Short mmCIF file of C-alpha atoms in Angstrom, two decimals:
data_model
loop_
_atom_site.label_atom_id
_atom_site.label_comp_id
_atom_site.label_asym_id
_atom_site.label_seq_id
_atom_site.Cartn_x
_atom_site.Cartn_y
_atom_site.Cartn_z
CA UNK A 1 -12.10 70.61 -34.62
CA UNK A 2 -11.03 73.78 -32.94
CA UNK A 3 -13.69 73.40 -30.33
CA UNK A 4 -12.54 69.86 -29.51
CA UNK A 5 -8.97 71.02 -29.39
CA UNK A 6 -9.86 73.81 -27.03
CA UNK A 7 -11.84 71.45 -24.86
CA UNK A 8 -8.93 69.07 -24.63
CA UNK A 9 -6.62 71.89 -23.84
CA UNK A 10 -8.90 73.07 -21.08
CA UNK A 11 -9.07 69.57 -19.56
CA UNK A 12 -5.32 69.21 -19.76
CA UNK A 13 -4.88 72.53 -18.05
CA UNK A 14 -7.03 71.34 -15.22
CA UNK A 15 -4.97 68.18 -14.82
CA UNK A 16 -1.58 69.81 -14.85
CA UNK A 17 0.31 68.35 -11.90
CA UNK A 18 3.40 66.31 -11.35
CA UNK A 19 2.75 62.63 -12.26
CA UNK A 20 1.92 60.36 -15.19
CA UNK A 21 -0.25 61.83 -17.99
CA UNK A 22 -3.70 60.35 -18.15
CA UNK A 23 -3.14 58.85 -21.61
CA UNK A 24 -0.36 56.60 -20.27
CA UNK A 25 -2.54 55.49 -17.34
CA UNK A 26 -5.29 54.52 -19.76
CA UNK A 27 -2.90 52.46 -21.86
CA UNK A 28 -1.57 50.54 -18.85
CA UNK A 29 -5.08 50.01 -17.49
CA UNK A 30 -6.26 48.60 -20.82
CA UNK A 31 -3.21 46.29 -21.04
CA UNK A 32 -3.79 44.87 -17.53
CA UNK A 33 -7.49 44.29 -18.14
CA UNK A 34 -6.80 42.67 -21.51
CA UNK A 35 -4.21 40.32 -19.99
CA UNK A 36 -6.61 39.24 -17.26
CA UNK A 37 -9.37 38.70 -19.81
CA UNK A 38 -7.14 36.65 -22.14
CA UNK A 39 -5.89 34.38 -19.33
CA UNK A 40 -9.45 33.85 -18.11
CA UNK A 41 -10.57 32.89 -21.59
CA UNK A 42 -7.64 30.50 -21.98
CA UNK A 43 -8.39 28.73 -18.71
CA UNK A 44 -12.06 28.39 -19.63
CA UNK A 45 -11.12 27.12 -23.10
CA UNK A 46 -8.90 24.40 -21.60
CA UNK A 47 -11.65 23.35 -19.20
CA UNK A 48 -14.31 23.20 -21.92
CA UNK A 49 -11.92 21.47 -24.29
CA UNK A 50 -11.27 18.74 -21.74
CA UNK A 51 -15.00 18.18 -21.36
CA UNK A 52 -15.43 17.86 -25.12
CA UNK A 53 -12.32 15.85 -25.83
CA UNK A 54 -9.93 14.73 -23.05
CA UNK A 55 -7.05 14.41 -25.48
CA UNK A 56 -7.41 17.91 -26.86
CA UNK A 57 -4.66 19.13 -24.55
CA UNK A 58 -2.72 15.93 -23.77
CA UNK A 59 0.49 17.63 -22.71
CA UNK A 60 -1.34 19.53 -20.02
CA UNK A 61 -3.69 16.93 -18.60
CA UNK A 62 -1.07 14.20 -18.49
CA UNK A 63 0.83 16.24 -15.96
CA UNK A 64 -2.10 17.01 -13.67
CA UNK A 65 -1.44 14.81 -10.63
CA UNK A 66 -4.96 14.72 -9.24
CA UNK A 67 -6.80 13.25 -12.22
CA UNK A 68 -7.49 9.61 -11.23
CA UNK A 69 -6.74 6.92 -13.77
CA UNK A 70 -8.74 3.70 -13.78
CA UNK A 71 -6.91 0.41 -14.43
CA UNK A 72 -7.66 -1.56 -17.56
CA UNK A 73 -9.83 -4.69 -17.23
CA UNK A 74 -11.90 -3.05 -14.51
CA UNK A 75 -15.56 -2.31 -15.19
CA UNK A 76 -15.61 1.03 -13.41
CA UNK A 77 -18.80 2.93 -12.79
CA UNK A 78 -18.43 6.67 -12.40
CA UNK A 79 -20.47 7.75 -9.42
CA UNK A 80 -20.76 10.83 -7.33
CA UNK A 81 -19.22 10.58 -3.88
CA UNK A 82 -21.58 8.72 -1.53
CA UNK A 83 -23.27 10.76 1.16
CA UNK A 84 -21.57 10.72 4.53
CA UNK A 85 -22.90 8.08 6.86
CA UNK A 86 -24.22 9.42 10.16
CA UNK A 87 -21.54 9.51 12.85
CA UNK A 88 -21.74 7.01 15.65
CA UNK A 89 -23.03 8.66 18.79
CA UNK A 90 -21.05 7.60 21.86
CA UNK A 91 -19.34 9.08 24.90
CA UNK A 92 -15.61 8.90 24.34
CA UNK A 93 -13.54 7.45 27.17
CA UNK A 94 -10.44 9.37 26.05
CA UNK A 95 -7.97 9.86 23.24
CA UNK A 96 -5.81 7.14 21.73
CA UNK A 97 -2.61 8.35 20.12
CA UNK A 98 -0.53 5.79 18.19
CA UNK A 99 2.95 5.84 16.67
CA UNK A 100 3.26 3.12 14.06
CA UNK A 101 6.58 1.37 13.53
CA UNK A 102 8.05 -0.51 10.58
CA UNK A 103 7.53 -0.33 6.84
CA UNK A 104 4.40 0.70 4.96
CA UNK A 105 2.50 -2.57 5.17
CA UNK A 106 3.37 -3.27 8.78
CA UNK A 107 2.04 0.20 9.58
CA UNK A 108 -1.04 -0.41 7.43
CA UNK A 109 -1.98 -3.49 9.43
CA UNK A 110 -1.28 -1.62 12.67
CA UNK A 111 -3.60 1.22 11.68
CA UNK A 112 -6.40 -1.29 11.06
CA UNK A 113 -5.76 -2.81 14.49
CA UNK A 114 -5.73 0.54 16.27
CA UNK A 115 -9.02 1.64 14.69
CA UNK A 116 -10.48 -1.64 15.96
CA UNK A 117 -9.10 -1.09 19.46
CA UNK A 118 -10.49 2.45 19.53
CA UNK A 119 -13.91 1.09 18.51
CA UNK A 120 -13.80 -1.63 21.17
CA UNK A 121 -12.91 0.80 23.98
CA UNK A 122 -15.09 3.72 22.79
CA UNK A 123 -12.10 6.01 22.29
CA UNK A 124 -11.35 8.94 20.02
CA UNK A 125 -8.49 8.02 17.71
CA UNK A 126 -5.91 10.60 16.69
CA UNK A 127 -4.72 10.20 13.07
CA UNK A 128 -1.76 7.81 13.45
CA UNK A 129 1.84 8.94 13.29
CA UNK A 130 4.08 7.04 10.85
CA UNK A 131 7.57 5.75 11.55
CA UNK A 132 10.32 8.21 10.66
CA UNK A 133 13.21 6.70 12.67
CA UNK A 134 13.55 3.21 11.20
CA UNK A 135 16.13 2.04 8.67
CA UNK A 136 14.18 3.66 5.83
CA UNK A 137 14.07 7.13 7.51
CA UNK A 138 11.03 8.13 5.47
CA UNK A 139 9.75 11.59 6.53
CA UNK A 140 6.24 10.95 5.15
CA UNK A 141 3.25 11.73 7.32
CA UNK A 142 -0.07 9.90 7.24
CA UNK A 143 -1.60 12.44 4.86
CA UNK A 144 1.34 12.05 2.46
CA UNK A 145 0.40 8.41 1.85
CA UNK A 146 -3.26 7.96 2.76
CA UNK A 147 -6.28 10.10 1.99
CA UNK A 148 -6.85 11.41 5.50
CA UNK A 149 -10.25 12.99 4.77
CA UNK A 150 -11.56 9.72 3.36
CA UNK A 151 -10.10 7.82 6.32
CA UNK A 152 -11.96 9.99 8.82
CA UNK A 153 -15.26 10.21 6.92
CA UNK A 154 -15.55 6.59 5.82
CA UNK A 155 -15.22 5.28 9.38
CA UNK A 156 -17.20 7.95 11.21
CA UNK A 157 -20.09 5.55 11.90
CA UNK A 158 -17.70 3.31 13.84
CA UNK A 159 -15.13 5.52 15.55
CA UNK A 160 -14.41 9.20 15.99
CA UNK A 161 -11.10 10.19 14.39
CA UNK A 162 -9.44 13.59 14.80
CA UNK A 163 -6.38 15.01 13.06
CA UNK A 164 -4.71 16.14 16.29
CA UNK A 165 -5.20 16.26 20.02
CA UNK A 166 -7.00 19.23 21.58
CA UNK A 167 -4.55 21.94 22.62
CA UNK A 168 -5.01 21.29 26.32
CA UNK A 169 -3.67 17.75 25.84
CA UNK A 170 -0.62 18.71 23.77
CA UNK A 171 2.97 18.71 25.02
CA UNK A 172 3.20 22.37 24.11
CA UNK A 173 0.79 23.11 26.95
CA UNK A 174 2.64 20.88 29.40
CA UNK A 175 0.49 17.76 29.12
CA UNK A 176 2.34 14.43 29.14
CA UNK A 177 0.26 11.45 28.02
CA UNK A 178 0.94 8.00 29.36
CA UNK A 179 3.16 6.10 26.90
CA UNK A 180 3.30 2.33 26.57
CA UNK A 181 3.43 -0.46 24.02
CA UNK A 182 0.46 -2.81 24.26
CA UNK A 183 1.26 -6.51 24.62
CA UNK A 184 1.70 -8.28 21.29
CA UNK A 185 -1.06 -10.51 19.90
CA UNK A 186 -3.52 -9.40 22.59
CA UNK A 187 -7.21 -10.26 22.55
CA UNK A 188 -10.37 -8.38 23.49
CA UNK A 189 -10.06 -9.33 27.17
CA UNK A 190 -6.61 -7.71 27.51
CA UNK A 191 -7.77 -4.37 26.13
CA UNK A 192 -10.97 -4.30 28.18
CA UNK A 193 -9.36 -5.35 31.46
CA UNK A 194 -5.84 -3.91 31.22
CA UNK A 195 -6.05 -0.89 28.93
CA UNK A 196 -9.52 0.59 29.41
CA UNK A 197 -9.10 1.20 33.19
CA UNK A 198 -6.04 3.39 32.44
CA UNK A 199 -8.35 6.02 30.95
CA UNK A 200 -9.87 6.68 34.35
CA UNK A 201 -6.54 8.35 35.26
CA UNK A 202 -5.21 9.40 31.87
CA UNK A 203 -7.28 11.16 29.25
CA UNK A 204 -4.67 10.40 26.60
CA UNK A 205 -2.87 7.11 26.07
CA UNK A 206 0.02 6.90 23.62
CA UNK A 207 0.86 3.50 22.09
CA UNK A 208 4.48 3.93 21.00
CA UNK A 209 4.61 0.55 19.24
CA UNK A 210 1.78 -0.94 17.24
CA UNK A 211 3.14 -3.94 15.31
CA UNK A 212 1.07 -7.11 15.80
CA UNK A 213 -0.70 -5.84 18.93
CA UNK A 214 -4.04 -7.51 18.14
CA UNK A 215 -4.52 -11.28 17.92
CA UNK A 216 -5.18 -13.00 14.61
CA UNK A 217 -8.00 -15.09 16.05
CA UNK A 218 -10.37 -15.16 18.99
CA UNK A 219 -11.57 -11.62 18.25
CA UNK A 220 -15.35 -10.94 18.06
CA UNK A 221 -16.70 -11.30 14.55
CA UNK A 222 -17.89 -7.69 14.25
CA UNK A 223 -14.40 -6.43 15.17
CA UNK A 224 -12.79 -8.73 12.60
CA UNK A 225 -15.16 -7.31 9.99
CA UNK A 226 -14.10 -3.81 11.05
CA UNK A 227 -10.44 -4.74 10.46
CA UNK A 228 -11.50 -5.81 6.95
CA UNK A 229 -13.37 -2.60 6.38
CA UNK A 230 -10.47 -0.36 7.41
CA UNK A 231 -8.02 -2.35 5.30
CA UNK A 232 -10.10 -2.54 2.12
CA UNK A 233 -12.17 0.65 2.32
CA UNK A 234 -10.85 3.08 4.92
CA UNK A 235 -7.21 3.19 3.86
CA UNK A 236 -7.14 4.77 0.44
CA UNK A 237 -3.91 6.15 -1.05
CA UNK A 238 -3.63 9.85 -1.88
CA UNK A 239 -4.68 10.95 -5.39
CA UNK A 240 -1.01 11.58 -6.22
CA UNK A 241 -0.06 7.98 -5.42
CA UNK A 242 -3.18 6.46 -6.99
CA UNK A 243 -2.72 8.37 -10.24
CA UNK A 244 0.87 7.20 -10.69
CA UNK A 245 0.06 3.68 -9.52
CA UNK A 246 -2.76 3.34 -12.04
CA UNK A 247 -0.45 4.70 -14.74
CA UNK A 248 2.06 1.95 -13.95
CA UNK A 249 -0.66 -0.70 -14.10
CA UNK A 250 -1.96 0.68 -17.40
CA UNK A 251 1.50 0.62 -18.99
CA UNK A 252 2.11 -2.96 -17.87
CA UNK A 253 -1.31 -4.27 -18.88
CA UNK A 254 -0.93 -2.79 -22.36
CA UNK A 255 2.19 -4.94 -22.76
CA UNK A 256 0.20 -8.08 -21.91
CA UNK A 257 -0.11 -10.37 -18.87
CA UNK A 258 2.59 -9.66 -16.28
CA UNK A 259 4.02 -11.08 -13.08
CA UNK A 260 4.84 -8.98 -10.03
CA UNK A 261 7.94 -10.43 -8.37
CA UNK A 262 8.45 -9.17 -4.83
CA UNK A 263 12.21 -9.70 -4.85
CA UNK A 264 13.04 -8.93 -1.23
CA UNK A 265 16.79 -9.02 -1.85
CA UNK A 266 17.44 -5.62 -0.31
CA UNK A 267 20.15 -4.45 2.04
CA UNK A 268 17.99 -4.09 5.14
CA UNK A 269 16.38 -7.51 4.64
CA UNK A 270 19.71 -9.28 4.26
CA UNK A 271 21.33 -7.41 7.15
CA UNK A 272 18.60 -7.99 9.73
CA UNK A 273 17.81 -11.56 8.68
CA UNK A 274 21.50 -12.49 8.60
CA UNK A 275 21.04 -14.10 5.18
CA UNK A 276 24.25 -13.85 3.16
CA UNK A 277 23.98 -16.87 0.85
CA UNK A 278 25.61 -15.95 -2.45
CA UNK A 279 27.29 -12.84 -1.03
CA UNK A 280 31.04 -12.24 -1.00
CA UNK A 281 32.98 -12.08 2.27
CA UNK A 282 33.14 -8.29 1.97
CA UNK A 283 29.37 -8.05 1.42
CA UNK A 284 28.64 -10.36 4.35
CA UNK A 285 30.83 -8.22 6.60
CA UNK A 286 29.12 -5.04 5.42
CA UNK A 287 25.70 -6.52 6.21
CA UNK A 288 26.88 -7.59 9.66
CA UNK A 289 28.16 -4.08 10.43
CA UNK A 290 24.79 -2.66 9.47
CA UNK A 291 23.04 -5.09 11.80
CA UNK A 292 25.25 -4.04 14.71
CA UNK A 293 24.70 -0.37 13.91
CA UNK A 294 21.06 -0.64 14.96
CA UNK A 295 20.88 -1.35 18.73
CA UNK A 296 17.13 -2.05 18.62
CA UNK A 297 17.78 -5.18 16.52
CA UNK A 298 18.19 -7.95 19.09
CA UNK A 299 19.74 -10.71 16.99
CA UNK A 300 23.38 -9.94 16.18
CA UNK A 301 25.18 -13.24 15.61
CA UNK A 302 23.28 -15.22 12.98
CA UNK A 303 24.34 -18.35 11.11
CA UNK A 304 23.23 -17.69 7.56
CA UNK A 305 23.18 -21.25 6.19
CA UNK A 306 21.29 -22.52 9.22
CA UNK A 307 18.62 -19.88 8.73
CA UNK A 308 18.47 -20.58 5.00
CA UNK A 309 17.94 -24.32 5.56
CA UNK A 310 14.93 -23.46 7.73
CA UNK A 311 13.39 -21.48 4.88
CA UNK A 312 13.86 -18.16 6.69
CA UNK A 313 15.86 -16.37 3.99
CA UNK A 314 14.63 -14.61 0.85
CA UNK A 315 15.52 -16.26 -2.43
CA UNK A 316 18.50 -14.79 -4.26
CA UNK A 317 17.88 -13.38 -7.77
CA UNK A 318 19.64 -16.45 -9.20
CA UNK A 319 17.40 -18.81 -7.22
CA UNK A 320 14.31 -16.83 -8.19
CA UNK A 321 15.18 -17.22 -11.89
CA UNK A 322 15.35 -21.02 -11.59
CA UNK A 323 12.08 -21.22 -9.64
CA UNK A 324 10.21 -19.03 -12.13
CA UNK A 325 11.46 -21.19 -14.99
CA UNK A 326 10.37 -24.34 -13.16
CA UNK A 327 6.91 -22.89 -12.55
CA UNK A 328 6.48 -22.42 -16.29
CA UNK A 329 6.73 -18.65 -16.57
CA UNK A 330 7.46 -17.89 -20.23
CA UNK A 331 10.74 -16.09 -20.86
CA UNK A 332 8.91 -13.34 -22.79
CA UNK A 333 6.60 -12.53 -19.87
CA UNK A 334 6.99 -9.05 -18.45
CA UNK A 335 8.16 -9.30 -14.85
CA UNK A 336 7.79 -6.26 -12.64
CA UNK A 337 10.30 -6.09 -9.78
CA UNK A 338 8.29 -4.88 -6.79
CA UNK A 339 11.12 -3.92 -4.46
CA UNK A 340 13.51 -1.19 -3.47
CA UNK A 341 17.14 -1.14 -4.52
CA UNK A 342 18.43 -4.69 -5.03
CA UNK A 343 21.59 -5.39 -3.05
CA UNK A 344 24.39 -5.61 -5.59
CA UNK A 345 22.47 -3.60 -8.18
CA UNK A 346 22.10 -4.60 -11.83
CA UNK A 347 25.09 -6.93 -11.56
CA UNK A 348 23.17 -9.10 -9.11
CA UNK A 349 20.16 -9.18 -11.43
CA UNK A 350 22.18 -10.48 -14.39
CA UNK A 351 21.08 -14.14 -14.11
CA UNK A 352 17.43 -13.20 -13.63
CA UNK A 353 17.54 -10.80 -16.57
CA UNK A 354 19.23 -13.43 -18.76
CA UNK A 355 16.40 -15.87 -18.06
CA UNK A 356 13.66 -13.21 -18.36
CA UNK A 357 14.78 -10.32 -20.60
CA UNK A 358 11.56 -8.36 -20.05
CA UNK A 359 12.26 -7.44 -16.45
CA UNK A 360 11.01 -3.95 -15.63
CA UNK A 361 11.01 -1.60 -12.68
CA UNK A 362 9.00 1.53 -12.05
CA UNK A 363 12.10 3.62 -12.78
CA UNK A 364 12.13 2.12 -16.30
CA UNK A 365 8.42 2.69 -16.99
CA UNK A 366 7.92 6.21 -15.68
CA UNK A 367 9.50 9.52 -16.54
CA UNK A 368 12.09 10.58 -13.94
CA UNK A 369 10.12 13.77 -13.37
CA UNK A 370 7.08 11.72 -12.35
CA UNK A 371 9.06 9.87 -9.68
CA UNK A 372 10.93 12.92 -8.45
CA UNK A 373 8.40 13.71 -5.74
CA UNK A 374 8.71 10.12 -4.44
CA UNK A 375 12.49 10.09 -4.10
CA UNK A 376 13.72 9.46 -0.54
CA UNK A 377 10.19 8.46 0.44
CA UNK A 378 10.41 4.67 0.63
CA UNK A 379 6.84 4.22 1.91
CA UNK A 380 5.40 6.16 -1.02
CA UNK A 381 7.51 4.08 -3.41
CA UNK A 382 6.26 0.95 -1.64
CA UNK A 383 2.69 2.16 -2.16
CA UNK A 384 3.27 2.14 -5.94
CA UNK A 385 4.66 -1.41 -5.74
CA UNK A 386 1.64 -2.39 -3.63
CA UNK A 387 -0.78 -1.15 -6.29
CA UNK A 388 1.06 -2.94 -9.11
CA UNK A 389 1.35 -6.15 -7.08
CA UNK A 390 -2.35 -6.29 -6.27
CA UNK A 391 -3.24 -5.67 -9.93
CA UNK A 392 -0.77 -8.15 -11.46
CA UNK A 393 -1.85 -11.37 -13.18
CA UNK A 394 0.34 -13.36 -10.80
CA UNK A 395 2.09 -12.21 -7.64
CA UNK A 396 5.19 -14.09 -6.46
CA UNK A 397 6.92 -13.01 -3.22
CA UNK A 398 10.40 -14.40 -2.56
CA UNK A 399 9.97 -13.75 1.17
CA UNK A 400 6.84 -13.74 3.34
CA UNK A 401 7.28 -10.31 4.90
CA UNK A 402 4.57 -7.78 5.66
CA UNK A 403 4.11 -6.60 2.08
CA UNK A 404 3.84 -10.15 0.77
CA UNK A 405 1.21 -11.01 3.38
CA UNK A 406 -0.92 -7.89 2.98
CA UNK A 407 -0.84 -8.11 -0.83
CA UNK A 408 -1.78 -11.79 -0.58
CA UNK A 409 -4.81 -10.87 1.51
CA UNK A 410 -5.84 -8.15 -0.93
CA UNK A 411 -5.60 -10.55 -3.86
CA UNK A 412 -7.80 -13.08 -2.05
CA UNK A 413 -10.33 -10.27 -1.61
CA UNK A 414 -9.65 -8.28 -4.80
CA UNK A 415 -12.39 -9.87 -6.87
CA UNK A 416 -14.94 -8.70 -4.32
CA UNK A 417 -14.16 -5.15 -5.40
CA UNK A 418 -13.84 -5.47 -9.16
CA UNK A 419 -14.32 -7.87 -12.03
CA UNK A 420 -11.02 -8.55 -13.76
CA UNK A 421 -9.97 -11.13 -16.29
CA UNK A 422 -7.37 -12.44 -13.83
CA UNK A 423 -10.02 -13.45 -11.26
CA UNK A 424 -10.64 -17.17 -11.44
CA UNK A 425 -14.02 -18.04 -9.95
CA UNK A 426 -13.95 -21.26 -7.95
CA UNK A 427 -17.53 -21.14 -6.71
CA UNK A 428 -19.84 -20.42 -9.64
CA UNK A 429 -22.79 -22.22 -8.10
CA UNK A 430 -22.82 -20.34 -4.82
CA UNK A 431 -22.69 -16.71 -3.92
CA UNK A 432 -21.35 -15.12 -0.81
CA UNK A 433 -22.92 -11.82 0.14
CA UNK A 434 -20.54 -9.85 2.31
CA UNK A 435 -21.87 -6.58 3.61
CA UNK A 436 -19.22 -4.46 5.32
CA UNK A 437 -21.19 -1.38 6.24
CA UNK A 438 -23.27 -0.15 3.29
CA UNK A 439 -21.47 -1.98 0.49
CA UNK A 440 -22.48 -5.40 -0.80
CA UNK A 441 -20.10 -7.66 -2.74
CA UNK A 442 -20.51 -10.93 -4.57
CA UNK A 443 -17.74 -13.48 -4.28
CA UNK A 444 -16.08 -13.73 -7.70
CA UNK A 445 -12.96 -15.76 -6.98
CA UNK A 446 -9.37 -14.87 -6.23
CA UNK A 447 -6.22 -13.62 -7.94
CA UNK A 448 -3.21 -15.93 -8.07
CA UNK A 449 -0.42 -15.46 -5.55
CA UNK A 450 2.22 -18.18 -5.66
CA UNK A 451 3.35 -18.62 -2.07
CA UNK A 452 6.78 -20.16 -2.30
CA UNK A 453 7.71 -22.87 0.19
CA UNK A 454 11.30 -21.77 0.71
CA UNK A 455 12.21 -24.63 3.03
CA UNK A 456 11.39 -27.15 0.31
CA UNK A 457 12.85 -24.98 -2.43
CA UNK A 458 16.23 -24.62 -0.70
CA UNK A 459 16.63 -28.40 -0.63
CA UNK A 460 15.56 -28.76 -4.27
CA UNK A 461 17.84 -25.91 -5.40
CA UNK A 462 20.85 -27.41 -3.64
CA UNK A 463 20.14 -30.84 -5.13
CA UNK A 464 19.88 -29.30 -8.59
CA UNK A 465 23.13 -27.35 -8.15
CA UNK A 466 25.08 -30.42 -7.03
CA UNK A 467 23.74 -32.50 -9.92
CA UNK A 468 21.45 -34.76 -7.90
CA UNK A 469 18.36 -33.44 -9.68
CA UNK A 470 18.12 -32.71 -13.38
CA UNK A 471 16.26 -29.57 -14.35
CA UNK A 472 13.26 -31.62 -15.51
CA UNK A 473 13.12 -33.41 -12.16
CA UNK A 474 13.58 -30.08 -10.39
CA UNK A 475 10.66 -28.63 -12.40
CA UNK A 476 8.31 -31.50 -11.54
CA UNK A 477 9.19 -31.28 -7.84
CA UNK A 478 8.68 -27.50 -7.72
CA UNK A 479 5.26 -27.70 -9.37
CA UNK A 480 4.08 -30.50 -7.11
CA UNK A 481 5.18 -28.54 -4.04
CA UNK A 482 3.16 -25.50 -5.07
CA UNK A 483 -0.01 -26.83 -6.68
CA UNK A 484 -1.96 -25.95 -3.53
CA UNK A 485 -0.08 -22.72 -2.80
CA UNK A 486 -1.71 -20.45 -5.37
CA UNK A 487 -3.40 -18.11 -2.89
CA UNK A 488 -6.66 -20.08 -2.93
CA UNK A 489 -9.22 -19.23 -0.25
CA UNK A 490 -8.69 -21.47 2.73
CA UNK A 491 -9.43 -21.37 6.40
CA UNK A 492 -6.90 -19.55 8.52
CA UNK A 493 -4.59 -21.93 10.35
CA UNK A 494 -4.81 -21.44 14.13
CA UNK A 495 -2.02 -22.53 16.48
CA UNK A 496 -2.84 -21.98 20.14
CA UNK A 497 -0.26 -19.91 22.04
CA UNK A 498 1.92 -19.59 18.91
CA UNK A 499 0.58 -16.56 17.06
CA UNK A 500 3.80 -16.02 15.08
CA UNK A 501 3.49 -19.49 13.56
CA UNK A 502 -0.19 -19.41 12.66
CA UNK A 503 -1.69 -17.72 9.59
CA UNK A 504 -1.58 -13.93 9.70
CA UNK A 505 -5.00 -12.27 9.71
CA UNK A 506 -4.15 -9.79 6.94
CA UNK A 507 -2.80 -12.55 4.67
CA UNK A 508 -6.05 -14.47 4.92
CA UNK A 509 -8.90 -12.24 6.14
CA UNK A 510 -11.55 -14.93 5.76
CA UNK A 511 -14.11 -12.88 7.71
CA UNK A 512 -14.24 -10.50 4.74
CA UNK A 513 -15.91 -13.27 2.71
CA UNK A 514 -18.38 -14.45 5.36
CA UNK A 515 -22.06 -13.73 5.49
CA UNK A 516 -24.09 -13.47 8.64
CA UNK A 517 -22.29 -13.53 11.96
CA UNK A 518 -19.76 -16.32 11.43
CA UNK A 519 -17.78 -18.25 8.81
CA UNK A 520 -19.22 -21.68 9.56
CA UNK A 521 -20.89 -22.11 6.16
CA UNK A 522 -18.34 -20.36 3.97
CA UNK A 523 -18.82 -21.91 0.49
CA UNK A 524 -16.07 -22.37 -2.06
CA UNK A 525 -13.30 -23.13 0.40
CA UNK A 526 -11.62 -26.35 -0.55
CA UNK A 527 -13.38 -26.63 -3.95
CA UNK A 528 -10.17 -26.07 -5.88
CA UNK A 529 -9.91 -28.99 -8.26
CA UNK A 530 -10.15 -26.70 -11.26
CA UNK A 531 -6.68 -25.25 -10.84
CA UNK A 532 -4.65 -27.86 -9.02
CA UNK A 533 -1.82 -29.24 -11.10
CA UNK A 534 -2.03 -26.49 -13.67
CA UNK A 535 1.08 -24.86 -15.08
CA UNK A 536 1.55 -21.25 -14.13
CA UNK A 537 1.82 -20.38 -17.82
CA UNK A 538 -1.78 -21.60 -18.21
CA UNK A 539 -2.89 -19.05 -15.62
CA UNK A 540 -1.31 -16.25 -17.65
CA UNK A 541 -3.18 -17.13 -20.83
#
């Protein structure tokens, strides 16, 4: 013992110096190492626990935003990510920069069009810029809404897409690209003869408006198929949006069959359409002031009742309640309001809620903390509504705006991507093999979208209100008017020189169903006797 004591004393003598004694350093070192070791073990334990039993740590995993949730009623197959397709080898004629305008779904369609234009002209596309200056003032960038890596990789065999321009072509280095809006509803000839020659002088062309700049019809079949591919495969929401969207769908499906009602009774819609039916004088004046506050909106003086009689106004919540009752929607059906803030708030929804007590909104189904990141980001909120609307048992838009049209097109095509109980096959004896790129689909039917004929409905509603039609007579008339407006596959209506009046490509992308190089022998179209005349309540069963 004495020897050890002497040895220690000797060592201590050698270490005498100002500072911390060695024993204290050892204690702190051991504490730090132990803490690191414990945290490492805990992290590994959580990871292993999740592999053994996903619900072992529910309070942790439920808050992880990047874990994808799969909707109920979908036979999902877990697969590893497919290998990247080889990039298309071509000499680029220049860079195409685009600034999309409008809401989420108008921009979505524009992105599909611009990818197609870039492919046609052998251009390099810069990841599109989203609108930040419109009424919604959403600051979201492309990568905040869409999975940008997937967008670039999934289309690399068709068009080269880059995140940003090379430095030498940026404004920071003094380069000014040529800016212009392409002509609306233009065909292949316009882009080849009017736009392509501009790249001999300008290496970068900036399209500062992109809404409806490609024709619905008269476009080569392979380019129409590319529009389908971008829309249904290339544009995938971010994991954050998909996770929350699937959670909404799961919650609703667990409650039973549900209807997604796109109630477009929002302030911007009413102001810019000039539709003030059912509004007070003060509200009508407020909407008019808003319309005049935006100089880019051309129409200022609008006669509301005239526009309503032409079927150009969204239904009011009160009118929507009557129409849903006439269509046979059960009062206990859950109805999801796919919309932003309703003008007039909860007070304006009173009649609709009285008729259908189980009205829900995303704000009612999700924890406020889950929606916090989406606040003041209207396009990201719209993405959630888009996901719920495409997954719903029945989709009913009260106005045929961009969201209504794009959702309608997705529901016509939805059964190509997944088997769901809501898909009603109308062509069991024939199969359509559609092969966009490497993926093959079998035609399985369509999902119901009730496309309201507002021009007819306005007349019927007014007759019911003034006592000319009883509710039973009103019900019969409404059902007869809509028996062939259930979103069935049909050929796109073409009106020469009137593209605004013909069927919108993204509402009815019939080329997505076609095999071969044309749609001449598309089976199933018109064979709809199985559902005509049915009550909507039958479709929910």
